[in-house]
XYZ file of C-alpha atoms in Angstrom:
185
model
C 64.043 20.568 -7.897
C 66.313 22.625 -6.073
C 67.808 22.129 -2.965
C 69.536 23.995 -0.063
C 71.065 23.275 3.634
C 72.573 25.251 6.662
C 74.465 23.368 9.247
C 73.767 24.801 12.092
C 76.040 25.891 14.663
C 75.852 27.080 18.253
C 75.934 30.696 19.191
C 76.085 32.701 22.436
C 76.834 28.837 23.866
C 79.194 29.755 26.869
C 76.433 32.052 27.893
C 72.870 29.798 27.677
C 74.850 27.071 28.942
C 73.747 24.791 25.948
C 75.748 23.895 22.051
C 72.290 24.484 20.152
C 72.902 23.103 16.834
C 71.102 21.216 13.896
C 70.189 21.768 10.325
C 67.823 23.557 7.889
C 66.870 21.900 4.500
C 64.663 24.252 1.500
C 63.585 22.610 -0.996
C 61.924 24.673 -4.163
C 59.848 21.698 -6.266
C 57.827 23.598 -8.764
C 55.071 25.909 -6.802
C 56.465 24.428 -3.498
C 59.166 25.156 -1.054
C 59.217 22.644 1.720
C 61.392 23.484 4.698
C 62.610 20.940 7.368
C 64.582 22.248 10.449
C 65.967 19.466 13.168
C 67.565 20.733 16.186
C 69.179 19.483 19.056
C 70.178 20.992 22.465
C 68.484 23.739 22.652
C 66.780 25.354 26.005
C 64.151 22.750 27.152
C 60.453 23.337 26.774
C 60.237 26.767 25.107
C 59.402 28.203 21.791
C 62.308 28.783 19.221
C 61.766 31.602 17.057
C 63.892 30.693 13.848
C 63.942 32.815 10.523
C 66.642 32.997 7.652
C 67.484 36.546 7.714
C 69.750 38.543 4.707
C 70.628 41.270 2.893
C 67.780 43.310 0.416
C 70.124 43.623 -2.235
C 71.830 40.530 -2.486
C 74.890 40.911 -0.503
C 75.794 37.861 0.788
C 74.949 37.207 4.288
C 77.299 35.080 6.602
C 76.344 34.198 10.113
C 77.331 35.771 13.253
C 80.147 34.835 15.812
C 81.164 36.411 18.893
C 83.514 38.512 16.774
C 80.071 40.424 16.702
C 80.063 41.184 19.719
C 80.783 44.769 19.399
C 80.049 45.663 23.165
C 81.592 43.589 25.266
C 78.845 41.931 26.964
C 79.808 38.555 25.780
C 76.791 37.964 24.140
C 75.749 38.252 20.593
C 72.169 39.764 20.371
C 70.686 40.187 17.158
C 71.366 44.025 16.791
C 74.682 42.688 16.796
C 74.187 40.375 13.705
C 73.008 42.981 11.328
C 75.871 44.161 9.895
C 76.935 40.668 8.643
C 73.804 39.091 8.381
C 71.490 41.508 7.409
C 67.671 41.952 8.526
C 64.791 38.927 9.345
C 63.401 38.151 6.299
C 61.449 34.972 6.388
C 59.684 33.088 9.876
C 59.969 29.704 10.313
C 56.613 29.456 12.000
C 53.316 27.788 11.128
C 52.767 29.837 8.304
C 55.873 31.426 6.334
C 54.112 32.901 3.327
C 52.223 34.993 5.238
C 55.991 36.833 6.964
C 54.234 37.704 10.383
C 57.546 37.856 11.961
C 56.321 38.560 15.525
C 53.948 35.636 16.169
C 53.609 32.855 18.656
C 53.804 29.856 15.893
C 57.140 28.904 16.215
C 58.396 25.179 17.120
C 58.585 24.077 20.861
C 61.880 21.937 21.941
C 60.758 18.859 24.673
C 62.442 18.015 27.455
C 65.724 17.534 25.947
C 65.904 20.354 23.782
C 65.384 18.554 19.914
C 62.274 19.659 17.762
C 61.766 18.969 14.562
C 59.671 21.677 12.256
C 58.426 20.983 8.698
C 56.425 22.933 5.926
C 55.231 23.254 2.826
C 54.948 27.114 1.490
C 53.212 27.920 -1.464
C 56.246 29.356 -2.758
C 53.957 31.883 -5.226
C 52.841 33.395 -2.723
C 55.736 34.190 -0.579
C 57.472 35.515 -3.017
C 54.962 38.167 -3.619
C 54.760 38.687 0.289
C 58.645 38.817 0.059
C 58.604 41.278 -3.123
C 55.927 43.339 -1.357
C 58.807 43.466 1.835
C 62.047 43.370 -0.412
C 61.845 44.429 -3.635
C 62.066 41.271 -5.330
C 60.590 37.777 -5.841
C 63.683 35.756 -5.576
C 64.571 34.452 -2.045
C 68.494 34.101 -2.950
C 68.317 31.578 -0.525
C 72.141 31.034 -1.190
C 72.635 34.390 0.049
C 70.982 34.132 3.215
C 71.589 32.910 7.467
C 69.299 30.462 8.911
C 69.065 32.022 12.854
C 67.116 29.930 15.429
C 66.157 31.946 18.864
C 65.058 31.754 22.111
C 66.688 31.618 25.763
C 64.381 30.910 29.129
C 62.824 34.017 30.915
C 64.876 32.655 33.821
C 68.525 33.608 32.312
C 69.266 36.614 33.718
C 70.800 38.988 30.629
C 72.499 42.252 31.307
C 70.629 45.305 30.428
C 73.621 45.754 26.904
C 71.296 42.666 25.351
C 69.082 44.217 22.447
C 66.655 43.404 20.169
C 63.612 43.943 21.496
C 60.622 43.192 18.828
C 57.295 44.800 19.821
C 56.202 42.819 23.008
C 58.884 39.907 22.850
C 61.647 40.520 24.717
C 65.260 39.819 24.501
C 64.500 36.405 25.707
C 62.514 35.731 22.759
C 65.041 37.205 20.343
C 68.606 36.274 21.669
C 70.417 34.228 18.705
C 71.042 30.936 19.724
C 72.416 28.962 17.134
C 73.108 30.186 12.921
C 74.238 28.498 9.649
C 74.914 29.708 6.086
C 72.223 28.532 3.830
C 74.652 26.482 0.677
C 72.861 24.920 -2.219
C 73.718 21.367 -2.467
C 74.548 20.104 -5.942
């Protein structure tokens, strides 16, 4: 058994008005990867699109701060991740394995911004889904950001926030919170 965290810390905070944070767990037991994600503070009563997102070829990826903010806008969008955490790689939503990335399976936060997500992934088969998008079978999940997502429609962002993903809007896709994935010993 193998095992791996993120602590996850708040991003784009001064702007959503709320310190998102929380933590991601993977563990890899034989044919299984169960994944556990608890997070607190979040925006109230919407859906939280959350992935772990990294590099194809290994590099590792390291999760954004408003250092990334490359245009001023004093937000961080997730065009403005890329270059230090690489592309979405993996959902966090009802079904990973499968990698539908735009989908509306992801978990809900209540009505004081905590949910709690868990899964089991038959890890044989996303790591063919993965090899099919990446080139390779193994998730290097050392090597990769866990991003959670998701601001209310009524937060007004300037037209500089990016990252439209086929009909989700920035809304949808605004980081909100990101931690390093570190295998525990």
């Amino acid at each position: 058994m193998t095992k791996y965290i993120a602590h996850i810390n708040p991003l784009n905070a001064e702007k959503i008005g709320c310190q998102s944070h929380g933590t991601a767990e993977f563990t890899e037991n034989g044919d299984q990867l169960h994944i556990k994600v608890e997070m607190f503070d979040t925006p109230k009563n919407i859906e939280h699109w959350e992935h772990f997102h990294g590099f194809p070829d290994g590099k590792v990826a390291q999760a954004a701060t408003m250092a990334q903010d490359v245009n001023h806008d004093g937000f961080v969008d997730l065009p403005e991740t890329e270059p230090v955490s690489g592309t979405t790689m993996v959902p966090l939503d009802a079904d990973p394995a499968k990698m539908n990335i735009p989908n509306n399976t992801y978990p809900v936060a209540d009505s004081n911004g905590y949910y709690e997500y868990e899964v089991d992934v038959p890890l044989t088969e996303l790591q063919e889904n993965f090899k099919k998008a990446f080139g390779s079978t193994d998730l290097q999940l050392d090597k990769r950001v866990v991003y959670v997502h998701g601001v209310p429609e009524s937060l007004e962002l300037p037209d500089t926030v990016k990252g439209c993903v086929m009909d989700y809007d920035t809304h949808t896709t605004l980081p909100i919170a990101a931690g390093k994935i570190e295998k525990e010993d």
